[in-house]
Short mmCIF file of C-alpha atoms and ligand atoms in Angstrom, two decimals:
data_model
loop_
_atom_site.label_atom_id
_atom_site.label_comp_id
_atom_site.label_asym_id
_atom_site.label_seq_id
_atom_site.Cartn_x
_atom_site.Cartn_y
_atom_site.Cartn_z
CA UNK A 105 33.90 -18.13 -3.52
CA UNK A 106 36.69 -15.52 -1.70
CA UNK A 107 34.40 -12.29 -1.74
CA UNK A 108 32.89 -11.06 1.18
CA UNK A 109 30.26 -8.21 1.19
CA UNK A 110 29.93 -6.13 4.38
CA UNK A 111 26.60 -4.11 5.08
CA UNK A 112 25.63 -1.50 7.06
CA UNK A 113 21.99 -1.62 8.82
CA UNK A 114 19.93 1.50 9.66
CA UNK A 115 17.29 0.32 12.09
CA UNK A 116 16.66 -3.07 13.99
CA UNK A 117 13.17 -3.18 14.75
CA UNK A 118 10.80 -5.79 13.45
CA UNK A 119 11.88 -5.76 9.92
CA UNK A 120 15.95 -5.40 10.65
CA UNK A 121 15.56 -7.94 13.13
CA UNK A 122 14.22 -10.40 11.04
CA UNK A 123 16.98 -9.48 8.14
CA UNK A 124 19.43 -10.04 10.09
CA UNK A 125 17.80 -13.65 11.67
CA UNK A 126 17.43 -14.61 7.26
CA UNK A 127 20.69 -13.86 6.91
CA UNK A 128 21.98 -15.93 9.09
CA UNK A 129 19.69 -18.51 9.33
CA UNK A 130 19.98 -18.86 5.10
CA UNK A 131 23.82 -18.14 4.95
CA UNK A 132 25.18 -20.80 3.08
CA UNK A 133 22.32 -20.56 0.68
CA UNK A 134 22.12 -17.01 0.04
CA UNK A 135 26.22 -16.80 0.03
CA UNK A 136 25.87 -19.53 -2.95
CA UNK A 137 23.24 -17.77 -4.46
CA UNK A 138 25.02 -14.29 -4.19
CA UNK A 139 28.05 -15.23 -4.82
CA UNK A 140 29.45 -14.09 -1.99
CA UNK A 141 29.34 -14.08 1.82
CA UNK A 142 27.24 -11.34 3.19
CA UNK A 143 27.59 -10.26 6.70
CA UNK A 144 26.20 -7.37 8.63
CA UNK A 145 28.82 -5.14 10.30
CA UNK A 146 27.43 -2.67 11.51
CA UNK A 147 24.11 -1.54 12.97
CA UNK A 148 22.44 2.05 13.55
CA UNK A 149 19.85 1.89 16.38
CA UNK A 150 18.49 4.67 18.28
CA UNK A 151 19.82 2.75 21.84
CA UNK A 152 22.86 1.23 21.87
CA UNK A 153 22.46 0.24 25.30
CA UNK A 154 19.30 -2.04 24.84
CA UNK A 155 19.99 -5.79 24.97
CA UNK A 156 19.04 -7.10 21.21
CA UNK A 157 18.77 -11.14 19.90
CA UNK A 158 21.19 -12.34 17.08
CA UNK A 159 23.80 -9.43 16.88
CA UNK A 160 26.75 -11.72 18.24
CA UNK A 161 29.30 -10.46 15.84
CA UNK A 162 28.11 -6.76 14.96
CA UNK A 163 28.52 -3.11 15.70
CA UNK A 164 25.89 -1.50 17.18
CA UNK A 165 26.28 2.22 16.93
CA UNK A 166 23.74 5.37 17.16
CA UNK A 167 26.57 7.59 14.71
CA UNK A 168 25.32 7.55 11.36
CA UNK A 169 28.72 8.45 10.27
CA UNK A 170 30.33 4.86 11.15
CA UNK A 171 28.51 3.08 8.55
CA UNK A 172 28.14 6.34 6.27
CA UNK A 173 32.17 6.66 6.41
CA UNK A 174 33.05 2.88 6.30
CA UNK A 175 34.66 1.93 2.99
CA UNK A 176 34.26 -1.87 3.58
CA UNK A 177 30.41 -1.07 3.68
CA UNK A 178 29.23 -1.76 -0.06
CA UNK A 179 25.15 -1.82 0.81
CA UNK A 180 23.33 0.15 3.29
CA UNK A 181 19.79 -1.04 4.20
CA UNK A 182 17.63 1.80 5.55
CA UNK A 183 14.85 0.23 8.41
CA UNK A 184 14.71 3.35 10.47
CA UNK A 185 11.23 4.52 9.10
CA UNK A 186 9.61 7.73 9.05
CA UNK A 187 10.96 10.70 6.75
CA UNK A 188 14.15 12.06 8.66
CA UNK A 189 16.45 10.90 8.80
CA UNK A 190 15.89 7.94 6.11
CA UNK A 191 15.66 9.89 3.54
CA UNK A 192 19.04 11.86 4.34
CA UNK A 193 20.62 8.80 5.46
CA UNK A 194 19.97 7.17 2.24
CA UNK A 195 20.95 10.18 0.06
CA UNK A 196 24.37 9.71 1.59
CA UNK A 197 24.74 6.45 1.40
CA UNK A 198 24.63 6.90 -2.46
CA UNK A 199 26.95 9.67 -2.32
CA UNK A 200 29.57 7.58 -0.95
CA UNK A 201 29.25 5.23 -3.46
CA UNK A 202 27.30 2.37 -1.49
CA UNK A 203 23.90 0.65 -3.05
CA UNK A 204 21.02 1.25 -0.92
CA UNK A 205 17.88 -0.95 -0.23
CA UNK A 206 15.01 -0.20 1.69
CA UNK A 207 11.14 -1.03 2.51
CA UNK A 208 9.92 2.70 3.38
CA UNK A 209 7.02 3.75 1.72
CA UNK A 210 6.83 7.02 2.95
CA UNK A 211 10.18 8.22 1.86
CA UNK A 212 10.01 6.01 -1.77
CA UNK A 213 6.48 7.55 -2.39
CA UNK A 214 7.61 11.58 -1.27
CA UNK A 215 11.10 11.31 -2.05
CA UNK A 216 11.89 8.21 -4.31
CA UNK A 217 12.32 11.05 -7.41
CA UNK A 218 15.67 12.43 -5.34
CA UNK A 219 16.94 8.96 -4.60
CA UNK A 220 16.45 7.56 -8.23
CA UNK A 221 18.44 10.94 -9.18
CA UNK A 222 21.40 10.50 -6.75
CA UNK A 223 21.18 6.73 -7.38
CA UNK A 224 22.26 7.58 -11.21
CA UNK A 225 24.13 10.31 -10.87
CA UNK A 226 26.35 7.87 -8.51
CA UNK A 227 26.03 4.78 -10.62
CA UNK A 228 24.28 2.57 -7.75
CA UNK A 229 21.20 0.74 -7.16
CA UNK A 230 18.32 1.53 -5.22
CA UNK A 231 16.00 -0.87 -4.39
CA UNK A 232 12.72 -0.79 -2.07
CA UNK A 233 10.78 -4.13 -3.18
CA UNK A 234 9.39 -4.39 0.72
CA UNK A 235 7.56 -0.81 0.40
CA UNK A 236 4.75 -2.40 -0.91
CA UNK A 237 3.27 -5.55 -0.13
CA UNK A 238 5.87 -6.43 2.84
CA UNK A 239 7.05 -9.74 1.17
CA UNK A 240 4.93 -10.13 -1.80
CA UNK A 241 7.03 -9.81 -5.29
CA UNK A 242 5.13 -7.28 -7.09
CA UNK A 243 8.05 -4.37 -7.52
CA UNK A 244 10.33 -6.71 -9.09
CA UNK A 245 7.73 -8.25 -11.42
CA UNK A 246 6.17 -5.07 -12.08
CA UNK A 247 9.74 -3.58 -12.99
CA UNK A 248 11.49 -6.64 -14.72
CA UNK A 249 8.97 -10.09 -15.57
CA UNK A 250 6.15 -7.45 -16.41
CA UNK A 251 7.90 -5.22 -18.99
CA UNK A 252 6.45 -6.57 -22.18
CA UNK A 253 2.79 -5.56 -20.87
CA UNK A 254 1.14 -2.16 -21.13
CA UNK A 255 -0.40 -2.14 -17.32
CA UNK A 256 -4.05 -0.81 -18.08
CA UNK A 257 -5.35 -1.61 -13.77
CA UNK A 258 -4.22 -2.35 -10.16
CA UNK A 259 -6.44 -3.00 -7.51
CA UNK A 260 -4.65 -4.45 -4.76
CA UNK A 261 -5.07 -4.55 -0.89
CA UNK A 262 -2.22 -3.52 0.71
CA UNK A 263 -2.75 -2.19 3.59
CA UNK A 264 -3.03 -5.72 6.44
CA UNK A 265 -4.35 -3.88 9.17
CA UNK A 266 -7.61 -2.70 7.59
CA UNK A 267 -7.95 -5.71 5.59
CA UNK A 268 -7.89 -7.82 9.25
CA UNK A 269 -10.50 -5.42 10.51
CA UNK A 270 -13.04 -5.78 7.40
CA UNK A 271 -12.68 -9.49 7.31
CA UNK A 272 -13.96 -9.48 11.36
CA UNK A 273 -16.57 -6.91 10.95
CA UNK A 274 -17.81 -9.28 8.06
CA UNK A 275 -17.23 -12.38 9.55
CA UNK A 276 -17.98 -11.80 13.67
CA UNK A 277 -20.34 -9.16 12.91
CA UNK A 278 -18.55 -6.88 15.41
CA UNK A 279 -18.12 -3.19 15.16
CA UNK A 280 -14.98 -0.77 13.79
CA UNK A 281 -14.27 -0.03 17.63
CA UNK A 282 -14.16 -3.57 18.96
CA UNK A 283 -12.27 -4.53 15.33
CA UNK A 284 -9.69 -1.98 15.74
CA UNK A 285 -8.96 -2.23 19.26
CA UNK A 286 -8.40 -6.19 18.40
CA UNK A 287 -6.06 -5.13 16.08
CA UNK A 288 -4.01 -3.37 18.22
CA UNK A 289 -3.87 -6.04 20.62
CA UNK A 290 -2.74 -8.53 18.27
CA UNK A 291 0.56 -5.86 16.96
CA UNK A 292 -1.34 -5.11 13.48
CA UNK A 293 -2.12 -2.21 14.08
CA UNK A 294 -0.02 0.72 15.64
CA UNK A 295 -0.78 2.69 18.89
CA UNK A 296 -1.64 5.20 16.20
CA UNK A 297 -3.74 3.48 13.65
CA UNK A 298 -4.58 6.44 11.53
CA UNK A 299 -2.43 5.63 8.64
CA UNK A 300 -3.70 2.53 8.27
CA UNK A 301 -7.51 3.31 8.60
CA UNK A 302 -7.54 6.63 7.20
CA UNK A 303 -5.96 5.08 4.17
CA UNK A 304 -2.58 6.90 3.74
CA UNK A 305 -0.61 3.73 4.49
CA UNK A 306 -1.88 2.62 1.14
CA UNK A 307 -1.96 6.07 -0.33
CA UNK A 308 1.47 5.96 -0.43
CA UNK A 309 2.00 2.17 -1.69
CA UNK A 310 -0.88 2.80 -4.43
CA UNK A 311 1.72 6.20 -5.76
CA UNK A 312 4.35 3.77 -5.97
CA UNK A 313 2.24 1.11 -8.04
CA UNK A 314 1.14 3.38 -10.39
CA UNK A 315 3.98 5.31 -11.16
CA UNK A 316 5.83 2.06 -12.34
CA UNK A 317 3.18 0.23 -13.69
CA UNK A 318 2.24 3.84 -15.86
CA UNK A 319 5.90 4.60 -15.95
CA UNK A 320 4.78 8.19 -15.06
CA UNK A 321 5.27 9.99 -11.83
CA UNK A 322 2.44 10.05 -9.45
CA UNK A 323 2.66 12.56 -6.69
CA UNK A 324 1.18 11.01 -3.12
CA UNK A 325 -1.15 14.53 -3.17
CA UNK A 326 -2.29 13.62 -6.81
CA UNK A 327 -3.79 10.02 -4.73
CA UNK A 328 -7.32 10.49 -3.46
CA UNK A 329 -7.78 8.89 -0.18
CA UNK A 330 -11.02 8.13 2.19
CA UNK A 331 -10.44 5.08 4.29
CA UNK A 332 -12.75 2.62 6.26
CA UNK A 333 -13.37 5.16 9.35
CA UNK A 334 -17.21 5.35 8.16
CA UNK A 335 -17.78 1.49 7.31
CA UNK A 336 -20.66 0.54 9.30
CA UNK A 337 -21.68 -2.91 10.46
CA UNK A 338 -25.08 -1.96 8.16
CA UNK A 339 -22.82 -2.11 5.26
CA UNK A 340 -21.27 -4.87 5.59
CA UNK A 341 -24.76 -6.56 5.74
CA UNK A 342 -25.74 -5.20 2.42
CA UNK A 343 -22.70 -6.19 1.02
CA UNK A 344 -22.99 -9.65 1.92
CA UNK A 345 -26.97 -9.81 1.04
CA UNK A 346 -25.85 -7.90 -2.70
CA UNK A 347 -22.97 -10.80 -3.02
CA UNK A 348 -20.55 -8.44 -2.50
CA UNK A 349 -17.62 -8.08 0.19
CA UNK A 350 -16.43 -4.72 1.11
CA UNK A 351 -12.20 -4.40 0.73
CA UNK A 352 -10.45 -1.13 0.99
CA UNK A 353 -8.61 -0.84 -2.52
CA UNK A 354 -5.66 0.81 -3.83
CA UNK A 355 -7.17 1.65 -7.41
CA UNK A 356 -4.70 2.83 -10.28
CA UNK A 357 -6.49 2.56 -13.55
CA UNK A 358 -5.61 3.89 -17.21
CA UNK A 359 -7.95 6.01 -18.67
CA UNK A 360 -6.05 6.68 -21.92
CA UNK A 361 -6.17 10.12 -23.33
CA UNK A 362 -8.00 11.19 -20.11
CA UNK A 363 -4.76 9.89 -18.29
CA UNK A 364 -4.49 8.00 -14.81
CA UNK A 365 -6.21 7.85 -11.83
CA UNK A 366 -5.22 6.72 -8.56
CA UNK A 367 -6.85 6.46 -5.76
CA UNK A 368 -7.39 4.79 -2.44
CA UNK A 369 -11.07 4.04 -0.93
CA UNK A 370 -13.46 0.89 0.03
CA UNK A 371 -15.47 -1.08 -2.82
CA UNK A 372 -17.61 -3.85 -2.79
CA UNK A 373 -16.00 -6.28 -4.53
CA UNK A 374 -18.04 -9.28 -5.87
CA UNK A 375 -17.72 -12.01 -3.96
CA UNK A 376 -16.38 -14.35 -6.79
CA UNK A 377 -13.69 -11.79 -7.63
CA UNK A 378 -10.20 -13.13 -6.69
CA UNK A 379 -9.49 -10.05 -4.30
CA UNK A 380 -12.74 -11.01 -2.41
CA UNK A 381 -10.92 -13.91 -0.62
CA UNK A 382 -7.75 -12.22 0.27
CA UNK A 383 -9.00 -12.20 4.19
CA UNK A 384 -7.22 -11.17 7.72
CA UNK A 385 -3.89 -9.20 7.61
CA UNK A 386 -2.83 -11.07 3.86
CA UNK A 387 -2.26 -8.74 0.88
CA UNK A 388 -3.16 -9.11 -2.46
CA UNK A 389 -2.49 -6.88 -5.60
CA UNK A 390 -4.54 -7.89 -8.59
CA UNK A 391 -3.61 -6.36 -12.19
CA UNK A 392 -4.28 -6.42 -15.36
CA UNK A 393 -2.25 -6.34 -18.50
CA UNK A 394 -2.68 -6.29 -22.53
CA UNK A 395 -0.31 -9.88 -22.56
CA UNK A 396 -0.61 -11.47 -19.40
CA UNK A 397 -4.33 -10.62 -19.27
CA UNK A 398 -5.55 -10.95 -15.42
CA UNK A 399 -2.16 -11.35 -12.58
CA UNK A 400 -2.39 -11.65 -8.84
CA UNK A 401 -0.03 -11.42 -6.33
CA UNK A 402 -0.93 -12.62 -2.81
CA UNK A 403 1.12 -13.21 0.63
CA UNK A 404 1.73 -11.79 3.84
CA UNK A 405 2.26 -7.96 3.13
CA UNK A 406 3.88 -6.91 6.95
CA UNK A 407 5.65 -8.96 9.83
CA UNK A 408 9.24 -9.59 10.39
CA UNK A 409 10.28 -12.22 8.02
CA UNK A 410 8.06 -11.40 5.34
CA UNK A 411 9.03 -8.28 5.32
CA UNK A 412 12.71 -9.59 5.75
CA UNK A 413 11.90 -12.31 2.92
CA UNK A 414 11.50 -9.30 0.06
CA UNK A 415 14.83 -6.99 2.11
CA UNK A 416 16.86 -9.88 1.33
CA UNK A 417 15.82 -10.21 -1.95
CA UNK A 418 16.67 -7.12 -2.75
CA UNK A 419 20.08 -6.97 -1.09
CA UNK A 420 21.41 -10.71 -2.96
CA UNK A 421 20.29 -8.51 -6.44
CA UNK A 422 22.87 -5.92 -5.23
CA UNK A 423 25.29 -8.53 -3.86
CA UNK A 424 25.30 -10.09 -7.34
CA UNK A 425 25.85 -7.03 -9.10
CA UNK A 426 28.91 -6.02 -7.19
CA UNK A 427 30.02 -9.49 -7.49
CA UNK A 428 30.13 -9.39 -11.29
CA UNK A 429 30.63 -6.16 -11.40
CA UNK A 430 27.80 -5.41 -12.94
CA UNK A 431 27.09 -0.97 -12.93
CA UNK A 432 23.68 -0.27 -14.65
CA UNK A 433 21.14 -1.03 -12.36
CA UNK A 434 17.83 -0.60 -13.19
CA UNK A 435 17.28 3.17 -12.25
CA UNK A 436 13.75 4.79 -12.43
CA UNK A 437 11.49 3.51 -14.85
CA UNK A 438 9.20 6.87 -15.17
CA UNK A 439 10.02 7.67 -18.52
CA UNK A 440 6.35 9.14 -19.71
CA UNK A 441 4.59 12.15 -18.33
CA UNK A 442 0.86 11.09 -18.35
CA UNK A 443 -2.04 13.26 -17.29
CA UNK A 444 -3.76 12.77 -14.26
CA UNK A 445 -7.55 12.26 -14.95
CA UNK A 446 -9.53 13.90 -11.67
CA UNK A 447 -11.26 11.41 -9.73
CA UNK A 448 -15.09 13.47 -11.25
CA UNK A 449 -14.50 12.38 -14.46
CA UNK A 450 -14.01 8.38 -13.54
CA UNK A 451 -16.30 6.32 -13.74
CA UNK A 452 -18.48 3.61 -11.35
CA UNK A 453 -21.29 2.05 -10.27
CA UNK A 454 -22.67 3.28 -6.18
CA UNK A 455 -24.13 1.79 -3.19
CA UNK A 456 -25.69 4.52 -1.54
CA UNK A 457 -27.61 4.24 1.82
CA UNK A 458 -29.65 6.82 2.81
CA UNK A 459 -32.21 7.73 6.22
CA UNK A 460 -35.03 9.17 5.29
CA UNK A 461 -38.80 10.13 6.52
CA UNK A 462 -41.28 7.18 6.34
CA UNK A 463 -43.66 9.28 4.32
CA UNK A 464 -45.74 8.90 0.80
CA UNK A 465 -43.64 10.22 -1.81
CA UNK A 466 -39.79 10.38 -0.51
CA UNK A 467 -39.07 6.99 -3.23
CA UNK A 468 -40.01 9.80 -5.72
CA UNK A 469 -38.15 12.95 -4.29
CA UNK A 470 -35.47 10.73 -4.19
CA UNK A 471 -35.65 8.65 -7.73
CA UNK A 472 -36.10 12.19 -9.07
CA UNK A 473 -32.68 13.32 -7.35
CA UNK A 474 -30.59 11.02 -8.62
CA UNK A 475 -32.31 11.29 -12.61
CA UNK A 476 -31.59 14.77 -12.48
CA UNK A 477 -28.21 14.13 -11.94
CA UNK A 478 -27.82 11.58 -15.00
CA UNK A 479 -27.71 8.78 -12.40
CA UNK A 480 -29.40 6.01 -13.54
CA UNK A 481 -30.62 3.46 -10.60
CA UNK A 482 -29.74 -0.19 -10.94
CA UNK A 483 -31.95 -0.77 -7.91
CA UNK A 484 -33.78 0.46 -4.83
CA UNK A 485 -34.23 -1.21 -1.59
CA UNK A 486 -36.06 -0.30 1.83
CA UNK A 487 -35.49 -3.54 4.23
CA UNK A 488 -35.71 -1.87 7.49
CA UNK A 489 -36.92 1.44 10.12
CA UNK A 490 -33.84 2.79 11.69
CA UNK A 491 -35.42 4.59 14.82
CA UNK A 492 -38.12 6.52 13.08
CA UNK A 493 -36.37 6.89 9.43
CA UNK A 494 -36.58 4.60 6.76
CA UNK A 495 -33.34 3.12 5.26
CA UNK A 496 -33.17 3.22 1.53
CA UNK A 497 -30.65 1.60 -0.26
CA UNK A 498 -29.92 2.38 -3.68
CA UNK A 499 -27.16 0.69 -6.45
CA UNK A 500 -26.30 2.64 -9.63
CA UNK A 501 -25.43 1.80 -13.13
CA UNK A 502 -22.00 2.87 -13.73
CA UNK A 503 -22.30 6.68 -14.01
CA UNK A 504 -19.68 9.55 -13.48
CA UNK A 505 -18.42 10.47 -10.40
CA UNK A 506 -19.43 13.56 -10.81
CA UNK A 507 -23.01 12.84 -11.28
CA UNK A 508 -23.00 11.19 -8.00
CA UNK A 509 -21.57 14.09 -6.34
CA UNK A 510 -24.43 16.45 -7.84
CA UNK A 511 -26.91 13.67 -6.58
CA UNK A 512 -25.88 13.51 -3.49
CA UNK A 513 -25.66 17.28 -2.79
CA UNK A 514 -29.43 17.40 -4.23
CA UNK A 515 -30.33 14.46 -2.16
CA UNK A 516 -28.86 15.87 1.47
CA UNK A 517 -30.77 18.93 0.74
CA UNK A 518 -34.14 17.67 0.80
CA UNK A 519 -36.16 17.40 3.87
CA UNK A 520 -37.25 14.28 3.61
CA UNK A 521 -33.55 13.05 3.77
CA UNK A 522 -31.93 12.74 6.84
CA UNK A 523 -28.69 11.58 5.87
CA UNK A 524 -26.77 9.94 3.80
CA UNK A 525 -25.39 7.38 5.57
CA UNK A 526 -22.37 5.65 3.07
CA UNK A 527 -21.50 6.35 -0.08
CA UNK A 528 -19.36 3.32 -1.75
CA UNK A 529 -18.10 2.19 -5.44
CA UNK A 530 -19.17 -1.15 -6.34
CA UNK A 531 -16.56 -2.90 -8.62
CA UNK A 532 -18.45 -4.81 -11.45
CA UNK A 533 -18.81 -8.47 -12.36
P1 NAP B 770 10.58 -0.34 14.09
O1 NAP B 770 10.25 -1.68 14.63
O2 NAP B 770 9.99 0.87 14.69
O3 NAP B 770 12.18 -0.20 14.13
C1 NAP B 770 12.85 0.99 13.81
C2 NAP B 770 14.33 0.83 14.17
O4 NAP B 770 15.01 1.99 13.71
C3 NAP B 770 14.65 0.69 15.66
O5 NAP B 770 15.71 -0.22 15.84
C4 NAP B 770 15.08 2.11 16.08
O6 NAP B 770 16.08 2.12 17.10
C5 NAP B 770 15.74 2.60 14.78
N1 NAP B 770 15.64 4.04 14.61
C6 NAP B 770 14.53 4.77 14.30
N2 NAP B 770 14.85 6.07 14.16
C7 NAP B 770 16.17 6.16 14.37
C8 NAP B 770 17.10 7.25 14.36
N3 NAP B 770 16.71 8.49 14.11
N4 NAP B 770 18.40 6.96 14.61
C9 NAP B 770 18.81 5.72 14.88
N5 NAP B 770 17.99 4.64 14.90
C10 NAP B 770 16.68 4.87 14.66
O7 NAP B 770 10.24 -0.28 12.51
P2 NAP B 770 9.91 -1.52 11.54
O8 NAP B 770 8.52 -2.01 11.78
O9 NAP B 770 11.03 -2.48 11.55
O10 NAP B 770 9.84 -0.75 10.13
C11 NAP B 770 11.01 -0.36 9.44
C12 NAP B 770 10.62 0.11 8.04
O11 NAP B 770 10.06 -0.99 7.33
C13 NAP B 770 9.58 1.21 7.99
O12 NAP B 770 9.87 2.09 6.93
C14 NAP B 770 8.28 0.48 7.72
O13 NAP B 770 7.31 1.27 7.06
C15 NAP B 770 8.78 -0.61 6.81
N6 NAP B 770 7.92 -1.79 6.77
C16 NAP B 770 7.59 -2.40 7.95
C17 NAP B 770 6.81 -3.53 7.93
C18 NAP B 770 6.45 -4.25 9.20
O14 NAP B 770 5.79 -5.29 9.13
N7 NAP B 770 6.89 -3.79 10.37
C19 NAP B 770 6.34 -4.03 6.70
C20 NAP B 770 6.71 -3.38 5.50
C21 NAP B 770 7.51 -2.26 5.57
P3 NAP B 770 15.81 1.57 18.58
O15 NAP B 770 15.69 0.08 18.44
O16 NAP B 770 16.99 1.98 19.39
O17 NAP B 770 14.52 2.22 19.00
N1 HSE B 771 0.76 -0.91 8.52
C1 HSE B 771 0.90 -1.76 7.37
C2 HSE B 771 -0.30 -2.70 7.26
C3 HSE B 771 2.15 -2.62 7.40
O1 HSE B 771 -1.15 -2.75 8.14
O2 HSE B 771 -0.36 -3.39 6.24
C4 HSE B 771 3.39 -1.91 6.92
O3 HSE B 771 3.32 -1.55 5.58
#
């Protein structure tokens, strides 16, 4: 085994870091398994001046152009993050004839149409199997093992962060505020934790899903999104009195002639459902398909050498391929152009919790709001006075979305109501 392959690395932060530490802590594996010796020879931080672990033996520059313009350099791996300049930086990597891996979500769900274009028009291989799901397989699978199946559901929780904070609301009891500032103390989640609990973080990993598993493109605008901002500790109660657990869920579902729907919001899961045990920062992404029937992928979806785990994957696939010389990578698999179904005409069954005035006839205003919307009721509850309101809970049959939109607009405009305090799909048996 003569060949060497050099790489150029754009970013070492947590995940380059810990590419760099598999690389050389697996060398004589991976080289045996690659068929070749890969080393890192350069590196593209921001400060070239900071002190940095394991980078003996490699350039550190802060010139895109020295890895860009480096014919030795076969594979660029883009860990920068962000927008700009990864998505640039990877654009020209391609141009110059290099393969190109990477584990941004953001750019692969806004921009991942350009790469796969410059990608073919160059003849090189893009890969991102980190974007989603940090170091759980589920790209891969969904792009190679899975093939044979027509993909007809994803739910998966990919997003750690929010997952941690649901599991200790349920499980301590305490509140989103404590949760979240717990989170941030242990590194899960950032100084800026609205992507995360806002749900765009897995927005964007849920418009990647879909559009392979529907081999159609899905726009991250096309992706509705409500995250767990407004997930009280009351919730979580009813949840676990209904047998439920409450996840947030990247949802992409096929709706056949109505087309696809993807979407991003919390749902109480049953509690026997396989998702329902996925607990702390671990990931899961549960699908379905007409051969395999019922899948689920689970592991550590963030951290250094997770993360690293699935980078490393990706750039021993691209070692191989220049090692055999192998040119048709597997390019973008969107080859349909499926209609998007608007999230009114889906279907589900509700939890809704209401306040409302302790007073004869309010069970009736509010039975009657909901059955002149075509929702039928699977069941009401009132456990509890909230101050001088009455809290009403009430589950639905699986109706429309839309009909629970109409109900609720009838229902906040009655004076008995005083709010509605959640509104949240429940996932069936
Ligand atoms: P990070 O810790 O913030 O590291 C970013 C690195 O990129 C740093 O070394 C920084 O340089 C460098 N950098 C950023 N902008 C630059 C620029 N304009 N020019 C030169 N260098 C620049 O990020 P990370 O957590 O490793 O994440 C990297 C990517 O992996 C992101 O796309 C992220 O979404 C994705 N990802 C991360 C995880 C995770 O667990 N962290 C999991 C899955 C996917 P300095 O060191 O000089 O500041
Ligand atoms: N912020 C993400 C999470 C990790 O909490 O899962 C990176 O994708």
């Amino acid at each position: 085994m003569a060949k060497d392959i050099y790489v150029g690395l754009l970013g070492f932060g947590t995940v380059g870091t810990g590419v760099v530490r598999v690389l050389q802590e697996n060398a004589e594996d991976i080289a045996q398994k690659a068929g070749a010796r890969i080393h890192i020879k350069k590196v593209l931080v921001r400060d070239i001046t900071k002190k940095r672990e394991y980078l003996e033996k490699v350039e550190l520059t802060n010139r895109p152009e020295d890895i860009m313009d480096d014919p030795e350099i076969s594979i660029v791996i883009e860990l920068l993050g962000g927008l700009h300049p990864s998505r640039e930086l990877m654009l020209q990597a391609m141009e110059k004839g290099k393969q190109v891996v990477t584990a941004n979500k953001d750019v692969v769900a806004q921009f991942g149409h350009d790469l796969f274009d410059m990608a073919e028009k160059h003849n090189v291989a893009f890969r991102f199997e980190a974007s989603v799901g940090g170091g759980i397989p589920i790209i891969t699978p969904l792009k190679e093992c899975l093939t044979g199946n027509r993909i007809s559901d994803i739910m998966g929780i990919v997003n750690g962060t929010t997952n941690y904070m649901l599991t200790k609301m349920a499980e301590d009891g305490s509140d989103y505020n404590a949760v979240l500032k717990e989170a941030q103390r242990l590194g899960y989640a950032e100084a800026n934790p609205a992507a995360d609990v806002e749900g765009m973080d897995a927005a964007r990993k849920a418009a990647i899903l879909a559009s392979i598993a529907f081999n159609t493109r899905i726009q991250l605008d096309q992706v509705s999104v409500e995250g767990i901002t407004n997930i009280e500790p009351a919730d979580i109660n009813y949840a676990n009195q209904l047998g439920y657990v409450i996840k947030l869920l990247a949802v992409a579902k096929d709706y056949g002639d109505r087309g696809v729907n993807v979407r991003v919001h919390p749902v109480f899961l049953p509690s026997s459902h396989p998702l329902a045990s996925v607990k702390d920062v671990f990931n899961a992404i549960f699908l379905r398909g007409n051969a395999i029937g019922d899948a689920m992928f689970y592991g550590r979806g963030a951290g250094s050498l997770p993360t690293a785990s699935a980078v490393v994957a990706d750039v021993i696939s691209e070692a191989r391929d220049i090692v055999n010389d192998q040119s048709s990578p597997i390019g973008c698999t969107c080859y349909n152009k499926r209609p998007f179904c608007p999230l009114e005409d889906t279907e589900s069954s509700y939890y809704v919790r209401l306040h409302v005035k302790d007073e004869p006839g309010v069970l009736g205003a509010i039975a009657t709001a909901f059955g002149d919307s075509n929702v039928s009721l699977k069941s009401v509850i009132q456990t509890r006075m909230v101050g001088t309101n009455a809290e009403i809970v009430a589950v639905t049959h699986v109706v429309k979305h839309s009909h629970l939109q109409k109900a609720a607009d009838i229902l906040s405009s009655l004076a008995v109501v005083d709010k509605i305090r959640s509104v949240i799909r429940v996932e069936a048996e």
